[in-house]
Every structure is written in C-alpha cells, then in structure tokens.
PDB file of C-alpha atoms in Angstrom:
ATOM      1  CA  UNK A   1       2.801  21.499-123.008  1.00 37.00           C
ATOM      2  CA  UNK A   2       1.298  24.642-124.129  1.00 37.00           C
ATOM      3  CA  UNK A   3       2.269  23.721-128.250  1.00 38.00           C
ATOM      4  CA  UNK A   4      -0.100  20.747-127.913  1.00 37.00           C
ATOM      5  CA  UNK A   5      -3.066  22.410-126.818  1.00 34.00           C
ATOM      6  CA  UNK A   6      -4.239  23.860-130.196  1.00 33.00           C
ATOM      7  CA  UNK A   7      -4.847  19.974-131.037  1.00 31.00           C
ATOM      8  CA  UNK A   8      -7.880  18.355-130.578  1.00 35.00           C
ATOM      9  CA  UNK A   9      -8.168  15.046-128.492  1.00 33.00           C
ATOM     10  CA  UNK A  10      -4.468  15.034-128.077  1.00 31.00           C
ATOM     11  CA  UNK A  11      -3.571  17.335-125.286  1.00 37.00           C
ATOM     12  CA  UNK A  12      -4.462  16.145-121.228  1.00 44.00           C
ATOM     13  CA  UNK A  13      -2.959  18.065-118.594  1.00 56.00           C
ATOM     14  CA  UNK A  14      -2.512  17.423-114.907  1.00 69.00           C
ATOM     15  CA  UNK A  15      -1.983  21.182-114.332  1.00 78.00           C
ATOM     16  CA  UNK A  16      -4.293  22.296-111.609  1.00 78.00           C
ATOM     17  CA  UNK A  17      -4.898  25.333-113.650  1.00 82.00           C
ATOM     18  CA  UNK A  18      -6.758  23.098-116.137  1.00 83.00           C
ATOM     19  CA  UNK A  19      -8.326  20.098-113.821  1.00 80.00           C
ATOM     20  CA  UNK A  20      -9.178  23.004-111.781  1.00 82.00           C
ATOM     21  CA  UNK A  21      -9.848  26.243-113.204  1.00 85.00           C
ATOM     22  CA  UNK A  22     -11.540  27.294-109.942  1.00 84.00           C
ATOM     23  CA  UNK A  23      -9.166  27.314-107.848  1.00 81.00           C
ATOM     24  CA  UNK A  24      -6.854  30.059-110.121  1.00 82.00           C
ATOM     25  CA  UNK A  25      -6.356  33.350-108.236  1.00 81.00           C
ATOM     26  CA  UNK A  26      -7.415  31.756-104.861  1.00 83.00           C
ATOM     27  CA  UNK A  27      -5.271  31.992-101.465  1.00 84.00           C
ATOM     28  CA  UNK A  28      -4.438  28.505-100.528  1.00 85.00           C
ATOM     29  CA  UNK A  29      -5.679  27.398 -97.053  1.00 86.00           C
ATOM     30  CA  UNK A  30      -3.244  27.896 -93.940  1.00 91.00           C
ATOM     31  CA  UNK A  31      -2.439  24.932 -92.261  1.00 94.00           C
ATOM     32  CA  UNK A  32      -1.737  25.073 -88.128  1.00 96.00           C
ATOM     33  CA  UNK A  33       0.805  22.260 -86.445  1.00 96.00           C
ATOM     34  CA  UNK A  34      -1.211  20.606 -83.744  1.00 95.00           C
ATOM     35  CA  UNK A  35       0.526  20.659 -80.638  1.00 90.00           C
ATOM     36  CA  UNK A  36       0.886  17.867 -78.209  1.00 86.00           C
ATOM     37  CA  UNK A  37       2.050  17.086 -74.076  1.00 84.00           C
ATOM     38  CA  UNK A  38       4.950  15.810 -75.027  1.00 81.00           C
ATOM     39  CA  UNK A  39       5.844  17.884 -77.780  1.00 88.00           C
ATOM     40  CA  UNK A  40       9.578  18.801 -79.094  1.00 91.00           C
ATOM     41  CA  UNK A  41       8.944  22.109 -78.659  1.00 87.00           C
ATOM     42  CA  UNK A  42       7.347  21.952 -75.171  1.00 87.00           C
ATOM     43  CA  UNK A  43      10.641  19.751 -74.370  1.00 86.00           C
ATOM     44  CA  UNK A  44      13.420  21.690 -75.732  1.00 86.00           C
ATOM     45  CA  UNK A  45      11.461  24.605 -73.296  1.00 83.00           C
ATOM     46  CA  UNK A  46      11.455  22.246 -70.136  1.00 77.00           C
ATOM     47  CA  UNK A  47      14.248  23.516 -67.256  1.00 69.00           C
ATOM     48  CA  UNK A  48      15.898  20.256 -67.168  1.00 77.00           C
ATOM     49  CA  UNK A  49      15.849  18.177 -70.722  1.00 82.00           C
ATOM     50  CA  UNK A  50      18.949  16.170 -71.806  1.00 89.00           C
ATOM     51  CA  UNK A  51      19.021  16.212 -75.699  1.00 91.00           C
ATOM     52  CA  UNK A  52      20.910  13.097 -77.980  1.00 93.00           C
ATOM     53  CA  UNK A  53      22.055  15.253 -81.444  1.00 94.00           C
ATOM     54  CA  UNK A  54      22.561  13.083 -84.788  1.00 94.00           C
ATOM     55  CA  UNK A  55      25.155  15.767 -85.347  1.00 94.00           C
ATOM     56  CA  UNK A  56      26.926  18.675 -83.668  1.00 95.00           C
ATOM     57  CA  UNK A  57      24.579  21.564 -83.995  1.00 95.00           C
ATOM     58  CA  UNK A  58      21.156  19.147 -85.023  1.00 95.00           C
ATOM     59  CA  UNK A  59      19.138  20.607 -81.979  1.00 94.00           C
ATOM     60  CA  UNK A  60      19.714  24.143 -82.854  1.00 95.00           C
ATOM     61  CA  UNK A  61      19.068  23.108 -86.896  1.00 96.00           C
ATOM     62  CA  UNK A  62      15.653  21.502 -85.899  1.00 95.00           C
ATOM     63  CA  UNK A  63      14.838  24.502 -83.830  1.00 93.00           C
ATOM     64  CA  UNK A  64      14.765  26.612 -86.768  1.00 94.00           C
ATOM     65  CA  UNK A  65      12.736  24.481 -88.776  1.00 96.00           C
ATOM     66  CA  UNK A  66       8.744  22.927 -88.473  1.00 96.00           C
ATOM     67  CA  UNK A  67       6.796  26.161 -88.199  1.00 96.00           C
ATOM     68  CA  UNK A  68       3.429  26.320 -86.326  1.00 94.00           C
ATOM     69  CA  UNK A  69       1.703  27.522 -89.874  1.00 95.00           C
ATOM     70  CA  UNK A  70       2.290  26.967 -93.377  1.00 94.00           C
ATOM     71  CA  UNK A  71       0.648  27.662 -96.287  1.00 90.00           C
ATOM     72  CA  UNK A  72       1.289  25.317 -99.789  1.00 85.00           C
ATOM     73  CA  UNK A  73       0.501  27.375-102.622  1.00 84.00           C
ATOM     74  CA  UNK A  74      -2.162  26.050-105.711  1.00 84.00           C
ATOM     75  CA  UNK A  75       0.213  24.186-107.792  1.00 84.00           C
ATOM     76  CA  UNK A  76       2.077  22.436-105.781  1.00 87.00           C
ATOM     77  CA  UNK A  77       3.585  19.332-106.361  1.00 89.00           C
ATOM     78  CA  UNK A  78       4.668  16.537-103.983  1.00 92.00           C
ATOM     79  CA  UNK A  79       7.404  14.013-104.749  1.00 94.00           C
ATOM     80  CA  UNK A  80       7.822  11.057-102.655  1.00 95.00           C
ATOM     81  CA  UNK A  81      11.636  10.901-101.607  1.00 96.00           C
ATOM     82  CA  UNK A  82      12.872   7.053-100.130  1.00 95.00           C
ATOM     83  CA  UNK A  83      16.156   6.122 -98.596  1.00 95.00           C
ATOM     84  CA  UNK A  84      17.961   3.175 -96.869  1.00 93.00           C
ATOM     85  CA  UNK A  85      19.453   5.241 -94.301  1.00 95.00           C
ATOM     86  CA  UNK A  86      18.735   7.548 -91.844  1.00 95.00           C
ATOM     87  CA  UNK A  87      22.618   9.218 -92.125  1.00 95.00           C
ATOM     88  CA  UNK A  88      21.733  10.285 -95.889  1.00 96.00           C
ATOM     89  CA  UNK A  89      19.135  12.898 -94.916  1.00 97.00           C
ATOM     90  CA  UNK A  90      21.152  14.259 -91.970  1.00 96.00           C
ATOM     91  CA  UNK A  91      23.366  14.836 -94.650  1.00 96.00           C
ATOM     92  CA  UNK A  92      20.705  16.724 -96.948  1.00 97.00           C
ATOM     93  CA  UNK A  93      19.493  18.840 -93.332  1.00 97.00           C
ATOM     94  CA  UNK A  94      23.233  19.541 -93.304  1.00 96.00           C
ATOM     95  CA  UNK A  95      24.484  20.364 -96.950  1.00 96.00           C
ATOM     96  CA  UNK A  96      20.982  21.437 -98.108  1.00 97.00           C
ATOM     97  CA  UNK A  97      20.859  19.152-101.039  1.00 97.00           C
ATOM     98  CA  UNK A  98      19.712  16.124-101.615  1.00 97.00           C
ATOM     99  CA  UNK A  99      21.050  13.105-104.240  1.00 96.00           C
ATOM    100  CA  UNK A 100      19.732  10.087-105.788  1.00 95.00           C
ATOM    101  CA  UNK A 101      20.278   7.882-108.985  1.00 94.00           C
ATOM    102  CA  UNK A 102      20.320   9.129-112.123  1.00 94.00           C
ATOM    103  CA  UNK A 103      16.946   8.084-113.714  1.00 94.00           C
ATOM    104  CA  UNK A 104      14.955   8.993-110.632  1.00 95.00           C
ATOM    105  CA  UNK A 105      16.583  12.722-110.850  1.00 96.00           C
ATOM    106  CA  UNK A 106      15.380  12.325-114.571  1.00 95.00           C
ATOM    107  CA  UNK A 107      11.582  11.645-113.522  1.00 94.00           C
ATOM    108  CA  UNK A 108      11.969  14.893-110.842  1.00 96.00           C
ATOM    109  CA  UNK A 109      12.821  17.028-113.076  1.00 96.00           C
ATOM    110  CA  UNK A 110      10.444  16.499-115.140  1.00 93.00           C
ATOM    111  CA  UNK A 111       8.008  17.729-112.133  1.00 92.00           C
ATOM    112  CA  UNK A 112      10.445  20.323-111.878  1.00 94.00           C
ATOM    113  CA  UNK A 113       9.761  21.296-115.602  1.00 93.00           C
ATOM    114  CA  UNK A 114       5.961  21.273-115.893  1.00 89.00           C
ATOM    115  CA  UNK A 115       5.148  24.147-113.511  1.00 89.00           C
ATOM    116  CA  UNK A 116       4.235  27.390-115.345  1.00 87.00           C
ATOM    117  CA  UNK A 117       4.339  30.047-112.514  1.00 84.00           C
ATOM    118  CA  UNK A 118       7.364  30.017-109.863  1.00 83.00           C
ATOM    119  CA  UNK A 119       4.779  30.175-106.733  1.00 82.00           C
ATOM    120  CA  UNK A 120       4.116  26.804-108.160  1.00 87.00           C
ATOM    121  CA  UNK A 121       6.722  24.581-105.450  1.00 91.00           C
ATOM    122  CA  UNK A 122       8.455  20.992-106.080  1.00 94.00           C
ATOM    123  CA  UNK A 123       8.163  19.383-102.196  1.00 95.00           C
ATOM    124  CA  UNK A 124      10.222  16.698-101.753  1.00 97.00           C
ATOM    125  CA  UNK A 125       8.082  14.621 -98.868  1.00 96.00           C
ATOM    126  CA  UNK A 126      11.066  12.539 -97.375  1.00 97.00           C
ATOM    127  CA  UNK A 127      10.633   8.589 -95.537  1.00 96.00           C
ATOM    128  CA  UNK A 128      13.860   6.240 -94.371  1.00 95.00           C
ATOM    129  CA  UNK A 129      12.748   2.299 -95.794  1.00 93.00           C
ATOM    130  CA  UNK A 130      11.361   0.083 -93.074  1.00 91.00           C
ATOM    131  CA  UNK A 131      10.674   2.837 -90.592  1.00 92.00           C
ATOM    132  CA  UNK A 132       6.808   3.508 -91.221  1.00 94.00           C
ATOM    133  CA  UNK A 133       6.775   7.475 -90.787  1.00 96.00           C
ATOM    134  CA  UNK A 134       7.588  10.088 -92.752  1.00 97.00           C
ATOM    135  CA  UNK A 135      10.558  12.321 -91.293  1.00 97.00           C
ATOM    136  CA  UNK A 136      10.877  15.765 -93.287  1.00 98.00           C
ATOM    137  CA  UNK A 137       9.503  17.916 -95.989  1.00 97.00           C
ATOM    138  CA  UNK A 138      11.748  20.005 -97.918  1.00 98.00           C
ATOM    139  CA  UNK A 139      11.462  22.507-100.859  1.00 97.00           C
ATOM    140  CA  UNK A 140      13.182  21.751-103.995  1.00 97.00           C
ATOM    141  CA  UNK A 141      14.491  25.763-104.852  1.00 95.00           C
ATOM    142  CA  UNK A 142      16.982  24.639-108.179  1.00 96.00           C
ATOM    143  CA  UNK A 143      17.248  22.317-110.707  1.00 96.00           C
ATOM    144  CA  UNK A 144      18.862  19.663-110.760  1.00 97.00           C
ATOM    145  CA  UNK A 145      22.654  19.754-111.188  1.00 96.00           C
ATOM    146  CA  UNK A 146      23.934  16.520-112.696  1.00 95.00           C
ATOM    147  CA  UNK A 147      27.867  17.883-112.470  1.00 92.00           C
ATOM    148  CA  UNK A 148      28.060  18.320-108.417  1.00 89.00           C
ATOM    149  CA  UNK A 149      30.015  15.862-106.767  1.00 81.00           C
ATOM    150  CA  UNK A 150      28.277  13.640-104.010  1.00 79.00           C
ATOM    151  CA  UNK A 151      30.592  13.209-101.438  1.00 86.00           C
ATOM    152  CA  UNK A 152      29.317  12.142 -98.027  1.00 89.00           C
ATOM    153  CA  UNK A 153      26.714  10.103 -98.711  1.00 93.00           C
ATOM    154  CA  UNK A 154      25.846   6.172 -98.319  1.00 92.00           C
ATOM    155  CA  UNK A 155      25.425   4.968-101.867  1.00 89.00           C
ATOM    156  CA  UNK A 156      26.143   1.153-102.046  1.00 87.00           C
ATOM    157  CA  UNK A 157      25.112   1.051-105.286  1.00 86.00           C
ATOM    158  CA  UNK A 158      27.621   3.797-106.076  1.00 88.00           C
ATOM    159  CA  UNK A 159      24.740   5.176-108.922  1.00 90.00           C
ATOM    160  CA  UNK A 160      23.913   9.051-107.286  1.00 94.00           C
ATOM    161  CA  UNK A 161      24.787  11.374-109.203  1.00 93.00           C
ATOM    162  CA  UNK A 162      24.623  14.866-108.900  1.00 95.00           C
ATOM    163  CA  UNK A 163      21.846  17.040-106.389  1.00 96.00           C
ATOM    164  CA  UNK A 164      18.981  19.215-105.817  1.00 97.00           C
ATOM    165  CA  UNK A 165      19.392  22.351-103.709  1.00 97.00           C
ATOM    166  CA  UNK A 166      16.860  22.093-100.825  1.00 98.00           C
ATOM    167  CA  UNK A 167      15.177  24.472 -98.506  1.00 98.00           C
ATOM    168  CA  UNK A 168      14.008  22.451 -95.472  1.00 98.00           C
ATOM    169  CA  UNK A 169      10.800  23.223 -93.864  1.00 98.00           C
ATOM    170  CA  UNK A 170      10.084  20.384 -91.507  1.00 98.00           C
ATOM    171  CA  UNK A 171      11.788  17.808 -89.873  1.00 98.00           C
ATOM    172  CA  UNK A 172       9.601  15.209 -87.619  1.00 97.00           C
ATOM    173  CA  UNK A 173       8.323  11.816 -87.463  1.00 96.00           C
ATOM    174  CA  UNK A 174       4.621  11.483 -88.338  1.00 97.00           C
ATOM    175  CA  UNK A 175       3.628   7.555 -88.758  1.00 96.00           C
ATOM    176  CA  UNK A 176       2.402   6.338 -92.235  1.00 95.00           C
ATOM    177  CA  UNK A 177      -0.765   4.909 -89.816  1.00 95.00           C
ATOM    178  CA  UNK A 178      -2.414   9.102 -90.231  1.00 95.00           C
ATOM    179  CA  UNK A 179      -2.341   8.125 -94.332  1.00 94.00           C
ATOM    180  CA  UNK A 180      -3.534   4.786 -93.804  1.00 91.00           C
ATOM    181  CA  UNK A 181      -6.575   6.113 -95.613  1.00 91.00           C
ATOM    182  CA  UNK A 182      -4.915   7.862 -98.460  1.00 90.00           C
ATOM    183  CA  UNK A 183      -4.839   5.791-101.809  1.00 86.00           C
ATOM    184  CA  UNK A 184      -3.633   6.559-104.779  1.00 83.00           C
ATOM    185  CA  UNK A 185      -3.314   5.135-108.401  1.00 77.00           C
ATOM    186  CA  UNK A 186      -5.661   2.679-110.455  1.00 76.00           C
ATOM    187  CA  UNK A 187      -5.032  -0.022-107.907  1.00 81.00           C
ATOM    188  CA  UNK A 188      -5.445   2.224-104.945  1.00 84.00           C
ATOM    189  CA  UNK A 189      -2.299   1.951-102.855  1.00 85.00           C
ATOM    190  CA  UNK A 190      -1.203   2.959-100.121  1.00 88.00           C
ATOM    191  CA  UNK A 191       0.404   6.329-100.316  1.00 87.00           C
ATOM    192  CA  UNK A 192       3.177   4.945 -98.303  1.00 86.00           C
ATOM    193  CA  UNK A 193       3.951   2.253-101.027  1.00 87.00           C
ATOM    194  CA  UNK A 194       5.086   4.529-103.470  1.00 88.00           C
ATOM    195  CA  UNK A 195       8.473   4.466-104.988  1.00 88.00           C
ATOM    196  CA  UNK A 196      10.855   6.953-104.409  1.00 92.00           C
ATOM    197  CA  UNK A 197      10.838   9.808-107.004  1.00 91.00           C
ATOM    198  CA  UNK A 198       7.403   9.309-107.417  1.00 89.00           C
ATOM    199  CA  UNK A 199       4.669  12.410-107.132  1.00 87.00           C
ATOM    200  CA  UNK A 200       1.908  11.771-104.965  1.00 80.00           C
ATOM    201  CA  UNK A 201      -0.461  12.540-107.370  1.00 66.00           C
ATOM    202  CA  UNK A 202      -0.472  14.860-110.622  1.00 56.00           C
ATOM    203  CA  UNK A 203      -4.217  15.950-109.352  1.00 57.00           C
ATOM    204  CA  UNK A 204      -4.558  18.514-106.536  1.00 65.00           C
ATOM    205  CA  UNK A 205      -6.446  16.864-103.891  1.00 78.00           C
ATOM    206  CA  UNK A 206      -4.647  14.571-103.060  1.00 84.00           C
ATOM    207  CA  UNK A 207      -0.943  16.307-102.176  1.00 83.00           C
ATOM    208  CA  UNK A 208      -2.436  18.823-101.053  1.00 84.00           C
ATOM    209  CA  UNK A 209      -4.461  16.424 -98.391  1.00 89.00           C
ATOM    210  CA  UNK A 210      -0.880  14.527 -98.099  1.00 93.00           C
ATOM    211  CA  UNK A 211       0.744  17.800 -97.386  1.00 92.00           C
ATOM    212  CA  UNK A 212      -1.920  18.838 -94.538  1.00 93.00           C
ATOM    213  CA  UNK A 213      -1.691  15.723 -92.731  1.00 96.00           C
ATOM    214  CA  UNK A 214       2.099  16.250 -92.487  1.00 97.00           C
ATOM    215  CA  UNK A 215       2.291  19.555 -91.359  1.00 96.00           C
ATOM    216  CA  UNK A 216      -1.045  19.713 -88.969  1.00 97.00           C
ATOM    217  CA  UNK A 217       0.403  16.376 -87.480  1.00 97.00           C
ATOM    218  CA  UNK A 218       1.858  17.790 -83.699  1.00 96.00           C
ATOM    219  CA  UNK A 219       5.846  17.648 -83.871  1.00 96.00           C
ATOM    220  CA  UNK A 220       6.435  14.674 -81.124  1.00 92.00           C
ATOM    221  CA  UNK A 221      10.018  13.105 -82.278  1.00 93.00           C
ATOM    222  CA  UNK A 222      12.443  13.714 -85.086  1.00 95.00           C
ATOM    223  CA  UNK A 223      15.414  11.942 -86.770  1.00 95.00           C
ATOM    224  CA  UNK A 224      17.931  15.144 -85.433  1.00 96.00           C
ATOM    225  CA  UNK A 225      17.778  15.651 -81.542  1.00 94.00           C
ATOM    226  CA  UNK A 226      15.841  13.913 -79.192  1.00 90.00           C
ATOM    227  CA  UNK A 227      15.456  13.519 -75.390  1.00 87.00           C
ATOM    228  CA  UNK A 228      18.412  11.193 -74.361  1.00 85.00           C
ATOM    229  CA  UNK A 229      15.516   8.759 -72.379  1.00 79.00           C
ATOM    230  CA  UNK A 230      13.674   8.574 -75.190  1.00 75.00           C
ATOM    231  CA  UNK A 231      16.898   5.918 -76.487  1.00 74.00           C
ATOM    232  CA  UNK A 232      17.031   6.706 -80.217  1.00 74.00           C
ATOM    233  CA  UNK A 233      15.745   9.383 -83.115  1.00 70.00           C
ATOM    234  CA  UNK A 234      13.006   7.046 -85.131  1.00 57.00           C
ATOM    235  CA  UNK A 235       9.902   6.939 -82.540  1.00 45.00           C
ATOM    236  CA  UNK A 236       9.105   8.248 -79.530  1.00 39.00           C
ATOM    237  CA  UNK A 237       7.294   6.461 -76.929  1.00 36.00           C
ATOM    238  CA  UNK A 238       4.744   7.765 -75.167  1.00 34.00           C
ATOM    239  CA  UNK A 239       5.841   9.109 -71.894  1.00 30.00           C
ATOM    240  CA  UNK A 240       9.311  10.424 -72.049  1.00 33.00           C
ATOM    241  CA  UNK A 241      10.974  12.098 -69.261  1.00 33.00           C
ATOM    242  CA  UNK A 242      12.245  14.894 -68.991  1.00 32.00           C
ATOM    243  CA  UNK A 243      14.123  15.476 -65.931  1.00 34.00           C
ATOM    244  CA  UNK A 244      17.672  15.861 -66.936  1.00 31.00           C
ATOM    245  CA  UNK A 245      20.153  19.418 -67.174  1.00 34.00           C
ATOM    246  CA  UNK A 246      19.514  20.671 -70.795  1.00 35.00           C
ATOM    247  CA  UNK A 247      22.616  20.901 -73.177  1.00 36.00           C
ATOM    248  CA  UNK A 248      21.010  23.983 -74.277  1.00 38.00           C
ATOM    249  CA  UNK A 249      18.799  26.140 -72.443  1.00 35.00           C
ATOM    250  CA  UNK A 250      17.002  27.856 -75.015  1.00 36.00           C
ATOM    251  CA  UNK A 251      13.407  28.714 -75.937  1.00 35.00           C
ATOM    252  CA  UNK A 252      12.589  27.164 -79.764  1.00 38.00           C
ATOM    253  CA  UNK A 253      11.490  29.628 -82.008  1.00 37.00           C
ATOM    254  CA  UNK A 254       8.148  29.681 -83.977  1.00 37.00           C
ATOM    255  CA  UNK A 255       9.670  28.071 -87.306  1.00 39.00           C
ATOM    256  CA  UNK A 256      13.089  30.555 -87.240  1.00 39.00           C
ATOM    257  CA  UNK A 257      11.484  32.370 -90.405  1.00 37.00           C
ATOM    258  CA  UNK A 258      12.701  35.632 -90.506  1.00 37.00           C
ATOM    259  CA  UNK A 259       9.716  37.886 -91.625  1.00 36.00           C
ATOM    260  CA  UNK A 260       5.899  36.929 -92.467  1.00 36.00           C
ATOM    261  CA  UNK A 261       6.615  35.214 -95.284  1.00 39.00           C
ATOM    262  CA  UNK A 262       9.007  32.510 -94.150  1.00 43.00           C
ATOM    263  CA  UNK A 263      10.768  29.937 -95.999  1.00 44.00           C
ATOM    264  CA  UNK A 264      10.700  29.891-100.063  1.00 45.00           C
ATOM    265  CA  UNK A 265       8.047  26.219 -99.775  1.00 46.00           C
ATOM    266  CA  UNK A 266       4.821  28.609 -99.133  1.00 55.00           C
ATOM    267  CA  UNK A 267       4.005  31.072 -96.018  1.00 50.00           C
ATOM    268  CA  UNK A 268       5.136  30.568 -92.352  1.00 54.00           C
ATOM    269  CA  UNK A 269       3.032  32.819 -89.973  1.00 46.00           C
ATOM    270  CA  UNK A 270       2.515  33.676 -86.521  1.00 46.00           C
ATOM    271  CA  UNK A 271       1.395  36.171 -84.447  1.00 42.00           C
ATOM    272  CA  UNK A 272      -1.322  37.058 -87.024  1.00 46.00           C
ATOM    273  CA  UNK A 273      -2.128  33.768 -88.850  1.00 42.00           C
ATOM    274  CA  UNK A 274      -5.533  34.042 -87.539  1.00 43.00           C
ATOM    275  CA  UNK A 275      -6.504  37.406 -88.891  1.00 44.00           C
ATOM    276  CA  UNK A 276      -5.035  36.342 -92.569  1.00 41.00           C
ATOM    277  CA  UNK A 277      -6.824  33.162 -92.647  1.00 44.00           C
ATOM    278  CA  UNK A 278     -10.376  34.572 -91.653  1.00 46.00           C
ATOM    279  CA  UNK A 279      -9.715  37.259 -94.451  1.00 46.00           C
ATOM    280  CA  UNK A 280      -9.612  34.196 -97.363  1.00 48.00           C
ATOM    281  CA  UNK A 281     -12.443  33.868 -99.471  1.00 48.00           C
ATOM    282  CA  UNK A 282     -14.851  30.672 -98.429  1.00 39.00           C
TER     283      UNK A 282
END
C-alpha cells in the first residue's frame, strides 16, 4: 500500500489513519457490558443453579471469558465469521483456532495483511446460520497457517484447510434484532446478511459501532453452559429458574484477565475502569 501513494489519483485507502487522520494518537473509548436480572454471571453466583455444559470444562471456559470492559483499539478490523454448526466453534473455544475454506482464509488474510501497527487487531465476530444472534468474538493473534491439519471439525464439504490461532474474548448470544439498524454496503444490508469472511466495513464507524453493540449487550445466554431449565444453549427465555444444586459453586470472575491489560483483542479493566475512562480526551 504505501508504494502506491506517491501516485496521483491511483492510491485509496481504507486505513483509518487516512479516512481519519483525527483519530491517530487517540485512546479508543471503553466499552462497559450491561448487566441484566437474569444474567450468566448473576446465575453461575446463585446458591442453587444446575448448569448443562456443551463440553466437560465449558462452564469454567466461559467463566474466564466476556469481561465487564473492553476497549477496541483505532484500527481495528472486524470480520464476519459464519458456520452451519454450533459443534465447530466449541471446537475453536476449545483448540483456540478456528478453520474455514480455502478462499475465504485467502480474503482474511488479506485483512490480516493491511494493518500497519500491531495494536491494530483482526476480530473475528462469530454467528451459527439460521440462529439470528451472534455468539462470540475472538481475536485473530497469527496468521494464517495453511499446513495445520483440521481434525475435529464438521466440514461436509471436506474444503477447510488449515487455521487461525484465536484468543477468545467473548462468548454470548446477543440477537441480530440490536443491529437491525446497522447497514452496510451500496445496497444497505443488513449487517447480519453478510457472508462469512467478510469485514464489516473497511471504514471505522461502523465496526467499531458493531463491536460496541456486542460487547455493551448484557451477557444473558451462551452456546457453552447454560441453566439446565433453560432446555438448550441458543436462546434463553425470559424467566429461567434457578433453583437447582450447582455443579460448581463458584463465583465468575470479572473477564479471568490476569492484570489491567487483559486479553491481546484490546484492554479488559475493572476496579478502575472509571478513573481511566474520565482521564480520555473528549
């Protein structure tokens, strides 16, 4: 990118650094997880909860993950990550990668490839077909390795080939309907009609804005552990009891980020989130 911009009318850029040269050097905004009655968190610290895992060990891995704040650094880019079934990303959760077909690995890395500064982070926003929510945001930390085997996974078209190393940052179900609003592209579409290995949107606004809807939406349900009355992972209703003996009896941590800085996708805080956000510039 930089070798074409010595030539004139031939170079665009969707860097934010050039659509929006006044946002370099700025702190990105902090962004707080609402929290809800019946949230996870409030129900993994009830004294009687009976919990359903996808997987040996899910509860505990989904305690560990959605932090109450998060910061997305200037830069970012979202990609738009769409499977058939739900097994494939508790396989991801579990191996920490994630695989696909060949060309749409192609078209990620070529996100991968256009940042210029490493603070600049490759999300990988993830949705299971036909089930109208998104269920996890992840960080892509590594290229793309087109050599690792991809064993485990359910590929009827037998096409994935190789992975991405993930770092996952949240896992929970927050329904397309909070997007509804959110178009993008010449036709304006809705965001949740994109195709999978698609980026939200080159431009800043409008990942970031898909970003903060995701992460201030309260943590309700998730595709890894949920309360055995609520029957199933995808969609909780609204009541849910919660009057059973707990598998595990133990509080949820804020995020399980060990130190300020948190996971390697941006900046998971805590106990002084408020102090750092009033001390960014208006």
């Amino acid at each position: 990118m930089a070798d074409d911009e010595g030539s004139e009318g031939s170079y665009h850029s969707d860097h934010y650094a050039d659509r929006f040269p006044e946002l370099v050097g700025k702190q990105a905004p902090l962004y707080k997880q609402a929290s809800c009655f019946h949230g996870f968190k409030r129900m993994t610290m009830a004294d009687q909860t009976e919990f359903e895992e996808a997987y040996p060990g899910a509860l505990e891995a989904v305690r560990g993950l959605n932090p109450e704040i998060f910061q997305t650094y200037y830069g970012t880019q979202v990609v738009n990550i769409k499977t058939e079934f739900v097994e494939n990303v508790h396989h991801a959760v579990q191996e920490k990668v994630w695989t696909t077909l060949e060309p749409i690995s192609k078209r990620i890395m070529k996100v991968w490839a256009a940042r210029r500064e490493s603070s600049e982070k490759v999300l990988f926003l993830f949705s299971i077909n036909g089930q109208k929510q998104y269920c996890g945001l992840a960080e892509m930390c590594g290229p793309w390795d087109p050599e690792t085997l991809t064993e485990g996974w359910t590929d009827p078209s037998h096409g994935f080939k190789g992975t991405f190393p993930l770092t996952w940052i949240y896992v929970k179900n927050v329904p397309y309907a909070r997007f509804a609003e959110l178009k993008h592209g010449e036709k304006n579409q809705p965001i949740a009609n994109m195709w999978s290995g698609q980026t939200i949107s080159p431009s800043e606004p409008l990942g970031r804005e898909v970003i903060q809807i995701y992460i201030t939406a309260p943590h309700a349900s998730n595709i890894l552990a949920w309360p055995r009355a609520q029957g199933g992972p995808l969609g909780a209703p609204r009541s849910v009891s919660v009057n059973m003996h707990p598998h595990h009896n133990v509080r949820a941590t804020r995020g399980g980020h060990a130190g300020q800085h948190g996971r390697a996708g941006g900046k998971a805080t805590d106990s002084n989130w408020r102090a750092i956000e009033n001390s960014q510039p208006t």
